[in-house]
Steps between C-alpha positions, in 0.01 A plus 500: 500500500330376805157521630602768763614766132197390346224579723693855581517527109126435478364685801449849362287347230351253723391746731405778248243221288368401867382885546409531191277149494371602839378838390325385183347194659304730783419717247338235262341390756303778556421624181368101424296562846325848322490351203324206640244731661497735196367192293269370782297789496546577144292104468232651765458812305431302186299225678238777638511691184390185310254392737322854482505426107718780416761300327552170364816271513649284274667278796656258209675773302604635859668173601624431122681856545642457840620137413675641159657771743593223767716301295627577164517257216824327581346398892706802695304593740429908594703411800792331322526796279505776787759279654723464234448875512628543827776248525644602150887650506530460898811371548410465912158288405570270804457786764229688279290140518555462895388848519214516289335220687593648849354819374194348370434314851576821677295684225 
């Protein structure tokens, strides 16, 4: 088989993981965008309610709980696991990857 049959054998799935990278990485881009602003002013919100003394905040169990959620006990990362999530069974991984990060600068 020569590299001509190959890449015709491989387009379909080439091109299909591309779209499908390209779509998911714009998307995640955005929702990490509102979710970055959902959490910025969720920290204000806090901030002025504790400085007008109507709550108080443990900021060591916070950070003990978002570090347990971060990475679990074996060192995977939150990010290594969604991306295991998304790359798992794709058998066009090579176009979804090239999309996914043209999406994400696009995004």
């Amino acid at each position: 088989m020569d590299l001509s049959q190959l890449l015709v054998a491989a387009a379909p799935a080439l091109s299909f993981g591309g779209l499908a990278g390209a779509v998911v990485g714009y998307t995640a881009k955005k929702v990490t965008k509102l979710l970055a602003l959902l959490l910025g002013l969720t920290f204000i919100l806090v901030q002025v309610l504790a400085y007008q003394g109507f709550i108080t905040v443990n900021w060591g169990l916070v950070q003990s709980a978002a570090e347990q959620a971060w990475a679990d006990p074996a060192g995977a990362t939150l990010a290594d696991r969604a991306w295991d999530v998304l790359a798992a069974n794709l058998p066009f991984a090579g176009g979804f990857i090239g999309g996914f990060a043209l999406g994400f600068k696009l995004g």
